[in-house]
Amino acid sequence: MREKELEKLKDYKYGFSTDIENFKAPKGLNEDVIKFISKIKKEPKWLLDWRLKAFERLKVLKEPNWQKPKYPKINYQDLYYYSAPKSFKEKPKNLDELDPKLLETYKKLGIPLQEQKRLNGIAVDAVFDSVSVATTFKDKLTEKGIIFCSISEAVQKHPELVKKYLGTVIPITDHFFATLNSAVFTDGSFVYIPPNVRCPMELSTYFRINASDTGQFERTLIIADKGSYVSYLEGCTAPMRDENQLHAANVELIALDDAEIKYSTVQNWYPGDKDGKGGIYNFVTKRGLCKGINSKISWTQVETGSAITWKYPSCILQGDNSIGEFYSIAITNNHQKADTGTKMIHIGKNTKSKIISKGISAGQSDMTYRGLVDIFQKANNSSNYTQCDSLLMGNKCGAHTVPYIKNKNSESTIAHEATTSKISEEQLYYCQQRGLNSEEAVSLIVNGFCKEVLQQLPMEFAVEAQKLVGISLEGSVG
Amino acid sequence: MEKKIKSDFENTYKNSSLNNELKFKKEFLNKFIEKGFPSKKLESWKFSDLNQIINKNIENLIFYNDTTKSYKIDESLYLKNLEHNKIVFINGKLEEIKFEHEDNNKIKISKETKIDNNLFKDNALIDLNNAFAIYNYKIHVEDGYNVKKPVVIYHTTNSELNSTNINIQLNFLLGANSSLKLIDTFNDISDKNFINIYYNFKLKKDSVLKNFKLDNLINNNIKYSFNNIDQETNSVSETFILSNGSKFFKNEINCNLKGKYSSAFVNGIFSLSENRHHEIKTNINHLIENTKSYQLIKSVLDNSSKAVYQGKIYVDKDAQKTDGYQLSKAILLNENSEFNAKPELEIYADDVKCSHGSASGSLNENSIFYLRSRGLNYKEAKNLLIKGFLLDVIEKITDEEIKNIIKSTMGLST
């Protein structure tokens, strides 16, 4: 039995689950559950009302079904909307009070919570199932006036900021999954960078779904005030389970005048086994608002996990001269499916956007790039450049490109390019001739194919991502 | 609308002796009533809401088209400087079909009432066409026969036609090793009608089809044209679309490359101004290995005009060694003009070369500066650049004679 499990873990090394007693809300989605979540988090009344308003809206919304990867109907009444380690009913004051089993889990994941934290110099906020577990490096950040904490803490300590910005980018009247999240979100990270502060280190969140039958609904809110800069990393893993689990997070970024936000994701949720059983449904809404002039938001994502990935990190370029960027690598193998891309909405003048998307599909997987570039009539002198390349490995997989391009301004330019091809025999032959085996050769070529995007990642992540790219494609050649 | 369309349907067939076919037609009518005119809720009509366009431009659309009346053909409309065969439609009624330059044993023309297309279940406009097109004309080019002179189809309407829906259906069968050049022209004196045309082409082994669709006279009609092209081994289809004159025109090309080494070319020009709204939608289905497709669409958009290009390349898992290429470029001359594109790739085979590109923007200021420094004024420089931009597409036409005619109708000849 033990050996079998070990065998399984070879494929997905984060597939273990932690035996921690969980404290859950009753199954199902109704007003009582929402009130329960709100109560347990000691939320103020305005937030509860806000949640209930979202829930009202949810009742009339229909689940979208235009996406390429279809999935069996999710029974929203059969999910737990709140799950927390029991020892968390009273929130621990510092790391020493944490359940040792939890710490062990994070150690297995390679997340520096305690001893490594000083060496690594990355401030981490870890979210386990539904609650934020610990935030490191707090003192150093507080010194600069940076607020980096869980969103439930922010609701208590900085309600004015949360109230002002929550739901301004993703309103509660948005699409089904975003509204679902608004109604039942449990935790997530909150970042506020005060004016003219350059955040001295990378901020990072690690998400992990542990309990079964739980949906994870976290909410991230990042605000970069005038002239500030922040780089934020997000990573995620989940244990291997046979049933599909839902992850519907909302991420809102707001960049004011001259501010810059860089948001990087390495998404490695459990992708299901070789026959496509189990895995995470990753239905995430990520949206950034370049509110001020000269602001910039840049999304970088490496998507290797999840049974179904369905997300479009977007930029709304509202401020004049604002810049939006999107760099993406999406890799699907076995029975994974991905429908991902971005939206660049040019509203302000002189706005610029750049999209680089690299899709790799292997096995029996299916990958779709879907993007929107929309230049409004008043967005004079705006420009967009899009490049989306797909690489196919094997003849059972699919790669699709569905860009929507709208230009309503005669002074603006849009350029779009897309190619689809396979790894050429010559390239493989060349590498093998120099002593690489076929798998190493493929890994090398794929890494080259992805380089433009990998370069955008912060150093620590880039190394991890590069490895991940190799691992994800293991067994897909030959 | 439902009552109206039903009584118009009864009216259309009141004197006809159709029995069984009428039952089918009725089925299509019901299908159309169920779906209605396509609106932007449908993905393929996302950028052009036909339902809205018809409601806005045509009050009380009449589906009954009186075909008992005959009109005299205005021969001055015939294309000059080109010997050709003629098919003339006036107000949706076939008035003349004459292959004067051909061996009449080699071309068979028949008129049928049977409907034999049931392929496009989602397309409400084809349902409408099937219900109301009384005859389905079939033109069969025998094996090995190359139609010597181009066939020109004159779609003419006169001032007696108003707020009416016309449905035309034509079938072409090109036998093995045959060839056909087909020119569609539109002459409209009428106003505010909805013209719905369905062509079905079957290309046997080694056959060649060249189809030129020229909509270059300003009119206020709303048009929809659907070409279905099925291609067998080593056949070639070339489609050229000049989208210019009508109030609204959507050209749809659905091409199935079913035989090895078959290829499809689609070239198009949008040259729009004054509130015109045109669309080209292509669906190129590569269904077997070693097939090739090439698409080039260029647009020049002035004065509140809107152009839409939705191009899709589908590559089946059996279609290894596919070559698919697609490029769309647009110049926006006026701040109220708009260009929307959705160049789509759907690929299930790995050994393929597929690419698409799309660019839109204003005229290059540097190029204008260059020309002005050489003594041209702004207007001349602008016109020269536009001419060069569009000639690129016209040069793709493989028939010299027709190429020159198109150049001169567009005022681009040198």
mmCIF file of C-alpha atoms in Angstrom, chain A residues 326-455:
data_model
loop_
_atom_site.group_PDB
_atom_site.id
_atom_site.type_symbol
_atom_site.label_atom_id
_atom_site.label_comp_id
_atom_site.label_asym_id
_atom_site.label_seq_id
_atom_site.Cartn_x
_atom_site.Cartn_y
_atom_site.Cartn_z
ATOM 1 C CA PHE A 326 1.006 39.287 -20.285
ATOM 2 C CA TYR A 327 3.562 36.506 -20.480
ATOM 3 C CA SER A 328 2.319 32.977 -20.349
ATOM 4 C CA ILE A 329 3.508 29.427 -20.667
ATOM 5 C CA ALA A 330 0.825 26.808 -20.540
ATOM 6 C CA ILE A 331 1.715 23.154 -20.671
ATOM 7 C CA THR A 332 -0.840 20.389 -20.854
ATOM 8 C CA ASN A 333 -0.118 16.690 -20.798
ATOM 9 C CA ASN A 334 -2.174 13.487 -20.492
ATOM 10 C CA HIS A 335 -5.836 14.517 -20.266
ATOM 11 C CA GLN A 336 -5.327 18.058 -19.066
ATOM 12 C CA LYS A 337 -7.220 20.868 -20.671
ATOM 13 C CA ALA A 338 -6.453 24.535 -20.695
ATOM 14 C CA ASP A 339 -8.369 27.497 -22.033
ATOM 15 C CA THR A 340 -6.334 30.502 -21.121
ATOM 16 C CA GLY A 341 -5.217 33.859 -22.431
ATOM 17 C CA THR A 342 -5.715 37.464 -21.621
ATOM 18 C CA LYS A 343 -7.761 40.574 -22.231
ATOM 19 C CA MET A 344 -6.241 43.952 -22.884
ATOM 20 C CA ILE A 345 -8.799 46.725 -22.726
ATOM 21 C CA HIS A 346 -7.371 50.002 -23.960
ATOM 22 C CA ILE A 347 -9.402 52.908 -22.645
ATOM 23 C CA GLY A 348 -6.810 55.629 -21.963
ATOM 24 C CA LYS A 349 -4.641 57.436 -24.471
ATOM 25 C CA ASN A 350 -1.143 56.219 -25.362
ATOM 26 C CA THR A 351 -1.723 52.880 -23.720
ATOM 27 C CA LYS A 352 0.448 49.951 -24.671
ATOM 28 C CA SER A 353 0.074 46.240 -24.263
ATOM 29 C CA LYS A 354 2.132 43.209 -25.068
ATOM 30 C CA ILE A 355 1.070 39.587 -25.085
ATOM 31 C CA ILE A 356 3.467 36.686 -25.357
ATOM 32 C CA SER A 357 1.831 33.317 -25.027
ATOM 33 C CA LYS A 358 3.468 29.938 -25.453
ATOM 34 C CA GLY A 359 1.340 26.850 -25.407
ATOM 35 C CA ILE A 360 2.645 23.314 -25.370
ATOM 36 C CA SER A 361 0.334 20.363 -25.596
ATOM 37 C CA ALA A 362 1.295 16.719 -25.321
ATOM 38 C CA GLY A 363 -0.465 13.413 -24.704
ATOM 39 C CA GLN A 364 -4.222 13.649 -25.175
ATOM 40 C CA SER A 365 -4.475 17.161 -23.896
ATOM 41 C CA ASP A 366 -6.165 20.161 -25.379
ATOM 42 C CA MET A 367 -4.972 23.720 -25.214
ATOM 43 C CA THR A 368 -6.646 26.929 -26.256
ATOM 44 C CA TYR A 369 -5.333 30.447 -26.325
ATOM 45 C CA ARG A 370 -8.229 32.873 -26.165
ATOM 46 C CA GLY A 371 -7.562 36.552 -26.023
ATOM 47 C CA LEU A 372 -9.164 39.907 -26.519
ATOM 48 C CA VAL A 373 -7.517 43.116 -27.584
ATOM 49 C CA ASP A 374 -10.007 45.950 -27.550
ATOM 50 C CA ILE A 375 -8.985 49.482 -28.422
ATOM 51 C CA PHE A 376 -11.675 52.011 -27.580
ATOM 52 C CA GLN A 377 -12.519 54.945 -29.754
ATOM 53 C CA LYS A 378 -10.887 57.491 -27.444
ATOM 54 C CA ALA A 379 -7.688 55.492 -26.894
ATOM 55 C CA ASN A 380 -5.576 57.521 -29.286
ATOM 56 C CA ASN A 381 -2.100 56.380 -30.134
ATOM 57 C CA SER A 382 -2.387 53.032 -28.430
ATOM 58 C CA SER A 383 -0.625 49.927 -29.523
ATOM 59 C CA ASN A 384 -0.723 46.227 -28.985
ATOM 60 C CA TYR A 385 1.608 43.446 -29.942
ATOM 61 C CA THR A 386 0.533 39.842 -29.632
ATOM 62 C CA GLN A 387 2.467 36.722 -30.288
ATOM 63 C CA CYS A 388 1.075 33.323 -29.530
ATOM 64 C CA ASP A 389 2.924 30.203 -30.467
ATOM 65 C CA SER A 390 1.828 26.644 -29.961
ATOM 66 C CA LEU A 391 3.873 23.512 -29.938
ATOM 67 C CA LEU A 392 2.254 20.136 -30.477
ATOM 68 C CA MET A 393 3.757 16.857 -29.327
ATOM 69 C CA GLY A 394 1.975 13.825 -30.678
ATOM 70 C CA ASN A 395 -1.119 13.585 -32.810
ATOM 71 C CA LYS A 396 -3.684 13.035 -30.111
ATOM 72 C CA CYS A 397 -3.502 16.504 -28.670
ATOM 73 C CA GLY A 398 -4.949 19.763 -29.891
ATOM 74 C CA ALA A 399 -3.821 23.371 -29.955
ATOM 75 C CA HIS A 400 -6.188 26.194 -30.730
ATOM 76 C CA THR A 401 -5.919 29.926 -31.032
ATOM 77 C CA VAL A 402 -8.956 32.159 -30.729
ATOM 78 C CA PRO A 403 -7.985 35.817 -30.650
ATOM 79 C CA TYR A 404 -10.559 38.578 -30.743
ATOM 80 C CA ILE A 405 -9.180 41.799 -32.127
ATOM 81 C CA LYS A 406 -11.173 45.014 -32.068
ATOM 82 C CA ASN A 407 -9.791 48.307 -33.230
ATOM 83 C CA LYS A 408 -12.000 51.357 -33.051
ATOM 84 C CA ASN A 409 -9.270 53.959 -33.177
ATOM 85 C CA SER A 410 -7.546 54.940 -36.398
ATOM 86 C CA GLU A 411 -4.406 56.204 -34.656
ATOM 87 C CA SER A 412 -3.781 52.936 -32.893
ATOM 88 C CA THR A 413 -2.029 49.872 -34.164
ATOM 89 C CA ILE A 414 -2.524 46.227 -33.447
ATOM 90 C CA ALA A 415 -0.221 43.481 -34.582
ATOM 91 C CA HIS A 416 -0.988 39.857 -34.006
ATOM 92 C CA GLU A 417 1.000 36.788 -34.922
ATOM 93 C CA ALA A 418 0.426 33.157 -34.225
ATOM 94 C CA THR A 419 2.103 29.963 -35.306
ATOM 95 C CA THR A 420 1.574 26.302 -34.627
ATOM 96 C CA SER A 421 4.194 23.683 -35.250
ATOM 97 C CA LYS A 422 5.993 20.710 -33.768
ATOM 98 C CA ILE A 423 9.558 20.145 -32.654
ATOM 99 C CA SER A 424 11.480 19.524 -35.825
ATOM 100 C CA GLU A 425 13.340 16.294 -36.398
ATOM 101 C CA GLU A 426 16.482 18.249 -37.218
ATOM 102 C CA GLN A 427 16.550 19.990 -33.852
ATOM 103 C CA LEU A 428 16.087 16.697 -32.022
ATOM 104 C CA TYR A 429 18.705 15.002 -34.126
ATOM 105 C CA TYR A 430 21.180 17.788 -33.482
ATOM 106 C CA CYS A 431 20.735 17.570 -29.717
ATOM 107 C CA GLN A 432 20.881 13.795 -29.639
ATOM 108 C CA GLN A 433 24.002 13.795 -31.728
ATOM 109 C CA ARG A 434 25.623 15.826 -28.999
ATOM 110 C CA GLY A 435 24.826 13.226 -26.382
ATOM 111 C CA LEU A 436 21.468 14.255 -24.964
ATOM 112 C CA ASN A 437 18.830 11.597 -24.710
ATOM 113 C CA SER A 438 15.536 12.299 -26.388
ATOM 114 C CA GLU A 439 13.823 13.515 -23.237
ATOM 115 C CA GLU A 440 16.622 15.913 -22.361
ATOM 116 C CA ALA A 441 16.616 17.141 -25.908
ATOM 117 C CA VAL A 442 12.910 17.876 -25.822
ATOM 118 C CA SER A 443 13.243 19.587 -22.467
ATOM 119 C CA LEU A 444 16.048 21.768 -23.811
ATOM 120 C CA ILE A 445 14.134 22.746 -26.932
ATOM 121 C CA VAL A 446 10.969 23.454 -24.995
ATOM 122 C CA ASN A 447 12.863 25.598 -22.537
ATOM 123 C CA GLY A 448 14.240 27.553 -25.442
ATOM 124 C CA PHE A 449 10.742 27.927 -26.844
ATOM 125 C CA CYS A 450 9.574 29.300 -23.491
ATOM 126 C CA LYS A 451 12.580 31.442 -22.762
ATOM 127 C CA GLU A 452 10.943 34.765 -23.522
ATOM 128 C CA VAL A 453 8.454 34.116 -20.771
ATOM 129 C CA LEU A 454 10.754 32.401 -18.273
ATOM 130 C CA GLN A 455 12.983 35.465 -18.357
#
